[in-house]
Coordinates of C-alpha atoms in Angstrom, one line a residue:
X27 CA 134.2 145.4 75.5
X28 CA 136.6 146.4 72.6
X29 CA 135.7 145.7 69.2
X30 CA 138.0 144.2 67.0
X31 CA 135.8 143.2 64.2
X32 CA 138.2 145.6 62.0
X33 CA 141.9 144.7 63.2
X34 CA 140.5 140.5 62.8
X35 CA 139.9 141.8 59.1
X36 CA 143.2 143.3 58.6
X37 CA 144.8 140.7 59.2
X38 CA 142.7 138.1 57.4
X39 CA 143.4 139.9 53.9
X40 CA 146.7 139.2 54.1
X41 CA 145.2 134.8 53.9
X42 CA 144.7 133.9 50.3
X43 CA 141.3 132.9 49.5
X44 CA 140.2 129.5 50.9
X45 CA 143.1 129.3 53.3
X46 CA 142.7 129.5 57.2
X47 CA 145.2 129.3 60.5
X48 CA 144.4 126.6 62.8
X49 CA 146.4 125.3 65.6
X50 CA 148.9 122.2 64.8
X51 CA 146.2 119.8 66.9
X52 CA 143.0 120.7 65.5
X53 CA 141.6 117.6 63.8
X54 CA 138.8 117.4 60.8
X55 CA 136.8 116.6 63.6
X56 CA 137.3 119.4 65.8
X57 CA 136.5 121.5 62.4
X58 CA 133.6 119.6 61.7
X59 CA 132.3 120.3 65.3
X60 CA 132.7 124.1 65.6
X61 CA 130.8 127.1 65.4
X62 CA 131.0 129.2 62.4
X63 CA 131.2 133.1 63.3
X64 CA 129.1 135.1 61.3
X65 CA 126.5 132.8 60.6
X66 CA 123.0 133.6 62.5
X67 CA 122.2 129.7 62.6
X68 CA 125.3 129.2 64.8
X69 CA 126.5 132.4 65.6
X70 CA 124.3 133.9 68.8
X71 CA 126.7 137.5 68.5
X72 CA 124.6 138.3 66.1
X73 CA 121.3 140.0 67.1
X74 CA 119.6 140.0 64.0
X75 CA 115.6 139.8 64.7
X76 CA 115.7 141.6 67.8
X77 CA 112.2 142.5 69.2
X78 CA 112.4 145.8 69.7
X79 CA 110.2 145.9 73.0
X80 CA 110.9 143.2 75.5
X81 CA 108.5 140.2 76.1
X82 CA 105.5 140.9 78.8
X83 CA 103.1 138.2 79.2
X84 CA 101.3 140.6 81.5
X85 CA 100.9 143.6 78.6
X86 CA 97.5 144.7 78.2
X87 CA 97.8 144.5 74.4
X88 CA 95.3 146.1 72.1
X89 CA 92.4 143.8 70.1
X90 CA 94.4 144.4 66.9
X91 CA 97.6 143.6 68.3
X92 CA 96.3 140.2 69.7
X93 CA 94.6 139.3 66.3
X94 CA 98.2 139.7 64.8
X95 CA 99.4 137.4 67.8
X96 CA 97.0 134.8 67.3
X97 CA 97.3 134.8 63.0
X98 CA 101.4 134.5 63.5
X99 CA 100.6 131.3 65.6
X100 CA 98.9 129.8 63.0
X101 CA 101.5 130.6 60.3
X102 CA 103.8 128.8 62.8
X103 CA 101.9 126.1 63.2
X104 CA 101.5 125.5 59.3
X105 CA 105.0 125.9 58.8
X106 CA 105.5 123.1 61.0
X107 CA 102.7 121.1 59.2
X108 CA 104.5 121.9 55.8
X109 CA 107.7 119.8 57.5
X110 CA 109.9 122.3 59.3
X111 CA 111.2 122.2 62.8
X112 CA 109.4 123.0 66.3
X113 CA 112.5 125.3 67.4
X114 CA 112.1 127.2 63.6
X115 CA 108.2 128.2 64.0
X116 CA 105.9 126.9 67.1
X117 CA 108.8 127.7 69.4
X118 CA 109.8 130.8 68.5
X119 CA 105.9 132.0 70.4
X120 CA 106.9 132.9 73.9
X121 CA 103.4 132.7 74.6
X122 CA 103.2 128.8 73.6
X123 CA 106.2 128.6 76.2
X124 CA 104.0 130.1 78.9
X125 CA 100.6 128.8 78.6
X126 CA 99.1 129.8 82.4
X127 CA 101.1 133.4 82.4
X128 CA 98.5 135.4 80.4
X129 CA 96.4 137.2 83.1
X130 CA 92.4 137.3 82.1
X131 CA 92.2 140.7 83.4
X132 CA 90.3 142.5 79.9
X133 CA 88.3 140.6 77.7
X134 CA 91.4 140.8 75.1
X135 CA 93.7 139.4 77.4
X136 CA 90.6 136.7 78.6
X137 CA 90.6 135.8 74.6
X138 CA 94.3 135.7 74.1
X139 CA 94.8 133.2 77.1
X140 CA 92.0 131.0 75.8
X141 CA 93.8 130.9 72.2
X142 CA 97.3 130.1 73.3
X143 CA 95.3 127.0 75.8
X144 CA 93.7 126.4 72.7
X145 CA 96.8 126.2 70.0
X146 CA 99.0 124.1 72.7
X147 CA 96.4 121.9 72.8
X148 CA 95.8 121.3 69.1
X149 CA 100.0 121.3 68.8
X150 CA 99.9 118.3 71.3
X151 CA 97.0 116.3 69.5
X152 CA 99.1 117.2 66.1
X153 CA 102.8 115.8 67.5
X154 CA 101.4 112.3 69.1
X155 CA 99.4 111.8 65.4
X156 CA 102.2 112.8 63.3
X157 CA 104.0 110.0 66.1
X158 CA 101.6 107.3 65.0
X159 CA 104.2 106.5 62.6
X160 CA 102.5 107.3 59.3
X161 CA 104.6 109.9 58.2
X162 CA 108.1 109.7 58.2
X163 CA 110.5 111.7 60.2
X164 CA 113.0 113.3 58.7
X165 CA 111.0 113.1 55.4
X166 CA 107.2 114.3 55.9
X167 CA 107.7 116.4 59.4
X168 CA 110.5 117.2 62.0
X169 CA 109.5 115.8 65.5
X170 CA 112.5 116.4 67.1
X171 CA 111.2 118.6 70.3
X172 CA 114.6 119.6 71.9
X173 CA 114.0 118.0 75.6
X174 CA 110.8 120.7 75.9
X175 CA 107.6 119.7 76.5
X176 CA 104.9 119.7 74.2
X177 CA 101.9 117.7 75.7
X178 CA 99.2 119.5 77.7
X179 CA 97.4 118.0 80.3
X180 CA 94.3 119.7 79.8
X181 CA 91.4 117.8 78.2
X182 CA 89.7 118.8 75.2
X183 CA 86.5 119.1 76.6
X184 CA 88.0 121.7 79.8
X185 CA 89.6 123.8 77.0
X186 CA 86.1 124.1 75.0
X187 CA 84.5 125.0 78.0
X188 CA 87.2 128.4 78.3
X189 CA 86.7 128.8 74.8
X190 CA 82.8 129.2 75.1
X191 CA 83.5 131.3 77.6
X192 CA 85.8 133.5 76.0
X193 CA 84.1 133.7 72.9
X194 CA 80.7 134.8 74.8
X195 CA 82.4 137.4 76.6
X196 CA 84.0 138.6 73.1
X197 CA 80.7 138.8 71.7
X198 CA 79.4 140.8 74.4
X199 CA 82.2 143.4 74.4
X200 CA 82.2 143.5 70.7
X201 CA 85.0 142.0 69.6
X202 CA 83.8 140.1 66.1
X203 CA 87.5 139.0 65.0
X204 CA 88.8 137.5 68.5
X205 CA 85.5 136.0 68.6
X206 CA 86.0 134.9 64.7
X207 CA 89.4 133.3 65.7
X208 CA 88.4 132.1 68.4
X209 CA 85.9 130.2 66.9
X210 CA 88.1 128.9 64.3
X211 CA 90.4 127.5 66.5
X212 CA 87.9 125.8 68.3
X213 CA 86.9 124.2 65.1
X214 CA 90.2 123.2 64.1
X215 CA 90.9 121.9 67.6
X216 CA 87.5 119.5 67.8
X217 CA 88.5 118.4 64.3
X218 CA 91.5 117.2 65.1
X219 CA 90.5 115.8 67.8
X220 CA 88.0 113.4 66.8
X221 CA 90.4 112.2 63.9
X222 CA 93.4 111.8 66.0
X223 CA 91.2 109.4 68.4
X224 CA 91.5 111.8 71.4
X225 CA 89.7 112.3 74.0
X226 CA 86.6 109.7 72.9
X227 CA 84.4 110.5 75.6
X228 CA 83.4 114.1 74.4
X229 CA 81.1 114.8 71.7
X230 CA 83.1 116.8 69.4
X231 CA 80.3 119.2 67.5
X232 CA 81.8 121.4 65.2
X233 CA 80.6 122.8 62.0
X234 CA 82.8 122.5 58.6
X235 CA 80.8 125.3 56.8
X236 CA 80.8 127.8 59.8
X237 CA 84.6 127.2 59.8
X238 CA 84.9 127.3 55.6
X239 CA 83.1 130.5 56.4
X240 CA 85.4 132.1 59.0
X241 CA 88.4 131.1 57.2
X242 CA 87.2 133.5 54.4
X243 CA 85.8 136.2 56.5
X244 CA 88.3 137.0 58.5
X245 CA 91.1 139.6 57.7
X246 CA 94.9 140.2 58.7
X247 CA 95.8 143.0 60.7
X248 CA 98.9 145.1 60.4
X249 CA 101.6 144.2 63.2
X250 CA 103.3 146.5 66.3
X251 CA 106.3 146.6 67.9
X252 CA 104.6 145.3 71.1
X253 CA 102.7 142.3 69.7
X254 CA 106.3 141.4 67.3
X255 CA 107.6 140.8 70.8
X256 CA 105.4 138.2 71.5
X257 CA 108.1 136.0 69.1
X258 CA 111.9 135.6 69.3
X259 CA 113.0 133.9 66.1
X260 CA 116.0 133.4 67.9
X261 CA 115.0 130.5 69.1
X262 CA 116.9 127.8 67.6
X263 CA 120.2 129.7 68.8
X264 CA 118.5 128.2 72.1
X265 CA 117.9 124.7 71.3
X266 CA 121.2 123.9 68.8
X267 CA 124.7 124.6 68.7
X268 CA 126.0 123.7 65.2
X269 CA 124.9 122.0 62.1
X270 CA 122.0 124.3 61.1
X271 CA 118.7 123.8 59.9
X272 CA 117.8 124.5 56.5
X273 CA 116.0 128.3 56.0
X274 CA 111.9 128.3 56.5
X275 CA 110.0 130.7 55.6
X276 CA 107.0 131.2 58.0
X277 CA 103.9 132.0 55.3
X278 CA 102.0 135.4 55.2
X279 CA 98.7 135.6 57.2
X280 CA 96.7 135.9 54.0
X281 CA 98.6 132.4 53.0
X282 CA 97.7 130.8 56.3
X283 CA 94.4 131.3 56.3
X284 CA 94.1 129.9 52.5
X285 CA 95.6 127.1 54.0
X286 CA 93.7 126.4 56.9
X287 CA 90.8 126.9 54.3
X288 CA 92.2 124.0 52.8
X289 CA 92.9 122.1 55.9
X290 CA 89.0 122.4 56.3
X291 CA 88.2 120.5 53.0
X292 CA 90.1 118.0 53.8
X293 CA 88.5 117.6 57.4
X294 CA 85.4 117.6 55.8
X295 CA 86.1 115.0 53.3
X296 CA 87.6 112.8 55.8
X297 CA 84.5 113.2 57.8
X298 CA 82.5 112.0 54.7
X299 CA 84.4 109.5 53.8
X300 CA 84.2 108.0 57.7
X301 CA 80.5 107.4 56.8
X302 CA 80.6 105.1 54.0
X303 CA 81.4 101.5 53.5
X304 CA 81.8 101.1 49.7
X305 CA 85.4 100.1 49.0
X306 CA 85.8 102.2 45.4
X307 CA 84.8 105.1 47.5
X308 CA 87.9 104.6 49.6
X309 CA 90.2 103.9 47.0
X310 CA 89.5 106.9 45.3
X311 CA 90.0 109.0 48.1
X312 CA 93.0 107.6 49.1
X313 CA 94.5 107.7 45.5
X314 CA 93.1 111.2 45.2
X315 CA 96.7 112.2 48.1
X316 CA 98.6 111.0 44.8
X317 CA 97.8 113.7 43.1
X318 CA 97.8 116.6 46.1
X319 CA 101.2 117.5 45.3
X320 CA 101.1 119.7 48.9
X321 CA 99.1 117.5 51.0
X322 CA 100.2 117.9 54.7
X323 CA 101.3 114.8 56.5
X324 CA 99.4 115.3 59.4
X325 CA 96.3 114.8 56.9
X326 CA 97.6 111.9 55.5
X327 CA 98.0 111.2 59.0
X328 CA 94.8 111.1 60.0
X329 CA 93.4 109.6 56.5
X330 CA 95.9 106.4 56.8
X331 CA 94.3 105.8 60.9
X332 CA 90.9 106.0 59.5
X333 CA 91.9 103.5 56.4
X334 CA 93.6 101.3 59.0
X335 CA 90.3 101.4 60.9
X336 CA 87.9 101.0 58.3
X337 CA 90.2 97.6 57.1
X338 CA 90.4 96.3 60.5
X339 CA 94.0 96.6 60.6
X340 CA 93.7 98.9 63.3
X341 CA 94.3 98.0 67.4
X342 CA 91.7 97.3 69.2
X343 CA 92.6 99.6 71.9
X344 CA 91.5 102.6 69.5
X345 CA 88.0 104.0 69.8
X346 CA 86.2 104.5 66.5
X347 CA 85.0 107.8 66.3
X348 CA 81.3 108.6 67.2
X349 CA 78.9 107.7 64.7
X350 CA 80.7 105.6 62.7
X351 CA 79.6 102.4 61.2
X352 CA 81.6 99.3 61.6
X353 CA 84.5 98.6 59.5
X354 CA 84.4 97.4 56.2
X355 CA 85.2 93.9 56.1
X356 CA 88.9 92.8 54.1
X357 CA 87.6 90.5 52.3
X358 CA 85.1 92.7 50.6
X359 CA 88.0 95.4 50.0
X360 CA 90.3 91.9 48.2
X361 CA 87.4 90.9 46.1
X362 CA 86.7 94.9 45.1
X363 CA 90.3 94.9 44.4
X364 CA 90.3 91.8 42.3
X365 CA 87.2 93.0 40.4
X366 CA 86.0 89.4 41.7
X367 CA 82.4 88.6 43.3
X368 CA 82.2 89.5 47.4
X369 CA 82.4 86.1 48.8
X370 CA 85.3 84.9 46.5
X371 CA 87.6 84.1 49.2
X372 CA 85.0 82.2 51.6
X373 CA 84.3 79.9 48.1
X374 CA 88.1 79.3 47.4
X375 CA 88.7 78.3 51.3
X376 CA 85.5 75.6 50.9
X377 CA 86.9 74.2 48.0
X378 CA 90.2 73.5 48.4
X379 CA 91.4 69.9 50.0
X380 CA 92.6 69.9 53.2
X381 CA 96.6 69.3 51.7
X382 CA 96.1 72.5 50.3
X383 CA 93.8 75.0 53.2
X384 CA 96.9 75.8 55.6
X385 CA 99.1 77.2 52.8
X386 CA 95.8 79.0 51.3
X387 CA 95.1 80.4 54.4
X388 CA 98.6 81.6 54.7
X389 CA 98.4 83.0 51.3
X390 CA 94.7 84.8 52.1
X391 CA 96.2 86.7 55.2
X392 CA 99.3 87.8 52.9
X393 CA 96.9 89.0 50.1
X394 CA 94.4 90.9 52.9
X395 CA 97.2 92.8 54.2
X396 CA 99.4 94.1 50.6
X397 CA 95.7 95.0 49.4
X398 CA 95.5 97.7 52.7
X399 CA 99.2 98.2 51.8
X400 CA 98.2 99.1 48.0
X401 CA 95.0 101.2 49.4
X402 CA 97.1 103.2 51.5
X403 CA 100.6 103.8 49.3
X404 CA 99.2 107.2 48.1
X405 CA 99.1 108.6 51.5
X406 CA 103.0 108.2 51.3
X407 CA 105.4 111.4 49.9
X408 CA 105.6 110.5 45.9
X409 CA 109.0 109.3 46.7
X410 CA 108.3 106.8 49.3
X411 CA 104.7 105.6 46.6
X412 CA 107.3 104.5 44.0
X413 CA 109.5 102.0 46.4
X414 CA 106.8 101.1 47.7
X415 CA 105.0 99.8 44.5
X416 CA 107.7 98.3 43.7
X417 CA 108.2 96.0 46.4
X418 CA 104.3 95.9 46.6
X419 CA 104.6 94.7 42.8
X420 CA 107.3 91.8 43.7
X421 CA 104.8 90.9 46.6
X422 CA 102.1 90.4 44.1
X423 CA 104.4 88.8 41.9
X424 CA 104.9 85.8 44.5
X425 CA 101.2 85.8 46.1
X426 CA 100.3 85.2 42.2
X427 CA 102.4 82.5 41.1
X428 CA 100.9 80.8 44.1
X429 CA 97.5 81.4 43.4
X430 CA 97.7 79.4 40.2
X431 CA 97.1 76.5 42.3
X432 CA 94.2 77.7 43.9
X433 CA 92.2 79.7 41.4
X434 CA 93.3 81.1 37.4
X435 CA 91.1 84.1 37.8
X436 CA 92.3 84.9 41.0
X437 CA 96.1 84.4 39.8
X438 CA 95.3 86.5 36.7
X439 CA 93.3 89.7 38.8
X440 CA 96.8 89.8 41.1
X441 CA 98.9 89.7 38.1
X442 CA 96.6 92.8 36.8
X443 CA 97.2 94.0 40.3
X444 CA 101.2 94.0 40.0
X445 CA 100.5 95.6 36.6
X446 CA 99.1 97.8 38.2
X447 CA 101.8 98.7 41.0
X448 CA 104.3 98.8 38.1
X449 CA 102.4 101.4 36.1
X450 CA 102.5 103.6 39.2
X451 CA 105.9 103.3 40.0
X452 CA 107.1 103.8 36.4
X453 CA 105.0 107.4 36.3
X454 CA 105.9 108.4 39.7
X455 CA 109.8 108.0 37.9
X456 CA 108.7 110.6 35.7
X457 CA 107.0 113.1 38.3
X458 CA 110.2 112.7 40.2
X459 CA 112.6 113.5 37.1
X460 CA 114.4 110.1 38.0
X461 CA 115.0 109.8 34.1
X462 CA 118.1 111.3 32.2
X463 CA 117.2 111.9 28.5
X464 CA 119.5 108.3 27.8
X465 CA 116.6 106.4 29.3
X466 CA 114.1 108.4 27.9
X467 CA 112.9 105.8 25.2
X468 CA 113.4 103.4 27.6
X469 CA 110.7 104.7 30.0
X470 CA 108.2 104.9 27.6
X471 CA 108.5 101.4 26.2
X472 CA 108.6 100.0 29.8
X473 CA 105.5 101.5 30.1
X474 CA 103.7 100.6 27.0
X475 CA 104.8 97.1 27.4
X476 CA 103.3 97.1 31.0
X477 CA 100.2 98.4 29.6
X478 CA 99.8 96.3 26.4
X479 CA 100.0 93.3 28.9
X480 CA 97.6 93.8 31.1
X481 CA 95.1 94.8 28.5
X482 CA 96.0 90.9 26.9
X483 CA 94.9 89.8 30.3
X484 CA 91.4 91.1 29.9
X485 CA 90.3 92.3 32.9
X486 CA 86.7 94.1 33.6
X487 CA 86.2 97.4 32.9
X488 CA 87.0 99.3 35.9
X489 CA 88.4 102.7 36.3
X490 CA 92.0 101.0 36.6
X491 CA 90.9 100.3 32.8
X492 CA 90.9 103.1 31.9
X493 CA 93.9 104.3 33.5
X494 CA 96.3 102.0 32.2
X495 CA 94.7 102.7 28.5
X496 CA 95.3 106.6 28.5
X497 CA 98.7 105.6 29.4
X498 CA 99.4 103.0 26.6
X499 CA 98.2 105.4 24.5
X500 CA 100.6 108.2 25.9
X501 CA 103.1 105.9 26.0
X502 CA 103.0 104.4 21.9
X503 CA 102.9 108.4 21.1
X504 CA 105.9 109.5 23.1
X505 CA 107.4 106.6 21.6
X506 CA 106.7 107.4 18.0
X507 CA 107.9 111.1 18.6
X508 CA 110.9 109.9 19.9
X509 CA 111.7 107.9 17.3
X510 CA 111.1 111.0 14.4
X511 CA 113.0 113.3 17.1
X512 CA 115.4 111.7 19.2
X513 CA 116.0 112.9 22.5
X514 CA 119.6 112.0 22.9
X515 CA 121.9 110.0 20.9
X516 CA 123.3 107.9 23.5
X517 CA 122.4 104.6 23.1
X518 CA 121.2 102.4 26.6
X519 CA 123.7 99.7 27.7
X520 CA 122.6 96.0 29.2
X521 CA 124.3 97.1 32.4
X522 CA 122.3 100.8 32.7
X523 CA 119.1 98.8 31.9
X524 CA 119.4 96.2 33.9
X525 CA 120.5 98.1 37.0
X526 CA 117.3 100.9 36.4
X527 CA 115.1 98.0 36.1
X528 CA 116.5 95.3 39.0
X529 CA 113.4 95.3 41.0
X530 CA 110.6 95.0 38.2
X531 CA 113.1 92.1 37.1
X532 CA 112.9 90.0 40.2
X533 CA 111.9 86.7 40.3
X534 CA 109.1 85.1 42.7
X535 CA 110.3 82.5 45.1
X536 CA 107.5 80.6 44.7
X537 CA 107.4 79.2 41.5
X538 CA 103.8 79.0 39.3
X539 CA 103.1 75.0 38.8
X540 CA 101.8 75.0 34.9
X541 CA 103.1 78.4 34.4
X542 CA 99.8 79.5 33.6
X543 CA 100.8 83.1 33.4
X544 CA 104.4 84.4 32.4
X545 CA 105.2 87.3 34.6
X546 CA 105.8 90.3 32.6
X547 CA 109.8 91.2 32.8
X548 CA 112.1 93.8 31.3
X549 CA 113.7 92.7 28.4
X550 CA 116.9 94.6 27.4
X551 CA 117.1 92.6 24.1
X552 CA 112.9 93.2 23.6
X553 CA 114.0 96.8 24.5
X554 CA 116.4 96.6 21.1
X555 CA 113.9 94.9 19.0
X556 CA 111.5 97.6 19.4
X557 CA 113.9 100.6 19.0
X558 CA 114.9 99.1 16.2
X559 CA 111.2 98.7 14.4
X560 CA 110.5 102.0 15.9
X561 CA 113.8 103.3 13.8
X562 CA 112.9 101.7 10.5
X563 CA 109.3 102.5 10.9
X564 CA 110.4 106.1 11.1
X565 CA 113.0 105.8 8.0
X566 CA 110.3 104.1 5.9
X567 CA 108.1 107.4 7.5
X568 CA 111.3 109.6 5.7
X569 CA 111.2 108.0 2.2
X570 CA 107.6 108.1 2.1
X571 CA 107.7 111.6 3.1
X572 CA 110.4 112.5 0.4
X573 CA 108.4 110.7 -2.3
X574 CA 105.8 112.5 -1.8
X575 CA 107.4 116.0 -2.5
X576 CA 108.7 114.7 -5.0

């Protein structure tokens, strides 16, 4: 084959820059469909990453070189956690691709086949959770799987049973970290096992600490040319022809195992959290994902099936995991929700005429299932948390203004509630640097006013409380300081304000009889007011200030 890599050159440099020759019938989309030459993603002339050694599923590979196998699997595997694609990490393993070829003929090779059973297994339990439709594709994971199969037919229980036996026979032959890694992944698999609802029948014993302990103990070993061609990152030259995935990064084997140390905690607090029935305990834990900035989505996963569960929102066709106690009833999780007492909903249903009980009961199934909605927001990506309060604040706009027929103190608790929804929407627009410096002031006076009214509401004192009061306290401060040191000198239109604020200024379709409580709503001409108190409070600051040197 002749090269002509320098005469294509030659006479490109004679093209200005930007230009190209195409044929008189090539279309935009004929452009928009080819391959780009030069470019690894899409160009499969260039070897880059070439193993140097081919692949041998039969090579009777040294202890070191099949701990360096197995800890490149795992940083595969979390790179696919962390949202990138099956052909860009779990593929690129030949071994995952050829499960039954590793002959057991040495102990190493015995523990190697066991591992690779092991990590298909927990890859298949991992893809049908993150299919539950928690998570979203596209934004959370990538489930696309390229027409290859990922499920393995093998039960949980059979692969345990090679595992024991694979980590006995490392023990006995000496081999601590195969048998360390082996154990881990046994761990790992059981775990997610029992929380993906797998597999109900066997008793899945594992032991958090042993596996907290393991993560810690065990150290990476330094790669060879024989156990590098175990992987072909070539892989998604395989699987796609053009448009290109974006560039992962498959993390360091001392990075793994901090993050399967991690993985662990969050196991382990799952599996404590299975065991109680108090309703703040929940709602904690599930608003403690808003604040895990790299919480996996195969976690919140798992902790959004065992909310569903636990709120009886879940099928009936799902097993609840061994040892559980029985799910903790709605109505308890409404009235914890609405700081009212437990059986608040069983007292509104008696008392209402019989005009009035189908629309009530209407109403009561529509409040049971936005309160599991508003439990389980955090365990969306921060992006996804503010759309969603926002419609869930709309929702509990309309389910209030109804409620004033049935019950004030139930109308006023949702109105908190939708308060509350705003709040979280109007910071997560901060954390996701959605505001210019133009609406700067704006922002902060949205939030204060949100705040001021739902302290006028007086609701109990409850950790929501307290929330909203560090924030209307952040909120008059970042206000003042604006005012002394404005931000931007652009002054916010009517038409800018209104169209940043159109959900939180919807109305309800239902409308309140009595009006007992006057939705809070954006204001742009409130907006002025204040900006203009706030601007003479801070001139009348000025002459003070210049009297006083004076």
């Amino acid at each position: 084959m002749r090269d002509v890599s320098v005469s294509l050159k030659q006479a490109c440099s004679a093209l200005p820059k930007g230009h190209m020759i195409k044929l008189p019938e090539l279309g935009l989309l004929d452009a928009m469909n080819s391959l780009q030459m030069f470019d690894p993603k899409m160009d499969t002339g260039l070897l880059h990453g070439l193993p140097e050694l081919p692949f041998d599923p039969a090579a009777d590979l040294s202890a070191d070189e099949v701990c360096w196998i197995m800890d490149e699997m795992m940083a595969t595997e979390l790179a696919w956690y962390r949202g990138s694609s099956l052909s860009q990490t779990v593929y690129t393993s030949l071994h995952f691709h050829n499960p039954g070829e590793t002959a057991p003929t040495t102990p190493v090779t015995s523990t190697l086949r066991a591992y690779v059973l092991a990590y298909c297994k927990t890859i298949d339990l991992a893809y049908t959770e993150l299919s539950k439709g928690h998570i979203y594709d596209g934004e959370d994971c990538w489930l696309d799987h390229y027409g290859l199969p990922v499920q393995l037919s093998d039960s949980v229980g059979d692969i345990n049973h090679i595992l024991d036996l694979a980590i006995e026979e490392a023990d006995v032959e000496g081999l601590a970290p195969l048998a360390h890694r082996l154990s881990f992944r046994k761990g790992l698999l059981n775990a997610f096992a029992k929380h993906t609802g797998s597999d109900p029948e066997f008793d899945h014993g594992y032991d958090y600490s042993l596996l907290e302990w393991l993560a810690t103990a065990i150290a990476p070993v330094e790669a060879s040319s024989r156990a590098r061609s175990s992987f072909d990152t070539r892989m998604l030259s395989h699987l796609r022809q053009n448009m290109p995935l974006p560039t992962v990064a498959i993390p360091s084997h001392s990075e793994t195992w901090k993050a399967m140390q991690s993985i662990n905690t969050r196991l382990k607090a799952l599996d404590a959290l299975l065991s109680t029935s108090n309703p703040m305990d929940w709602e904690c834990a599930l608003r403690g994902h808003a604040w895990i900035a790299e919480d996996l989505p195969i976690l919140r996963s798992m902790f959004k099936v065992s909310a569903s569960y636990r709120f009886e929102l879940m099928q009936t066709a799902l097993c609840p995991p061994r040892g559980v106690d029985p799910p903790v009833a709605t109505d308890d999780i409404v009235a914890s929700t609405l700081s009212a007492e437990p059986n608040v909903m069983d007292r509104l249903e008696s008392s209402l005429p019989s005009e009035q009980l189908r629309q009530y009961l209407v109403w009561k199934d529509l409040v049971r299932g936005y309160t599991v909605a508003t439990f389980t927001t955090p365990l969306m990506n921060r992006s996804r948390q503010r759309r969603s309060y926002l419609s869930l604040a709309h929702s509990w706009n309309e389910r209030a203004a109804l409620a004033e027929r049935f019950d004030v103190s139930v109308a006023a608790s949702l109105h908190v509630l939708r308060l509350d929804c705003l709040l979280e929407a109007a910071t997560a627009a901060k954390a996701l640097n959605l505001i210019s410096p133009d609406e700067e002031s704006a922002a902060w006076w949205w939030i204060e006013r949100i705040t001021s009214t739902r302290c006028s509401l007086a609701p109990p004192m409850t950790w929501r409380t307290l929330w909203s009061e560090s924030w209307r306290s952040v909120a008059t401060a970042m206000r003042l300081l604006i005012a002394l040191a404005p931000i931007s000198a652009a002054i916010t239109s009517r038409e800018n304000f209104q169209l940043r604020y159109k959900w939180e200024r919807k109305q309800p379709i239902y409308p309140a009889s009595g009006k007992l409580f006057s939705a809070l709503r954006p204001s742009y001409w409130e907006f002025c007011r204040a900006q203009a108190q706030s601007s003479q409070a801070s001139a009348s600051r000025d002459i003070a200030d210049s009297l006083g040197r004076q």
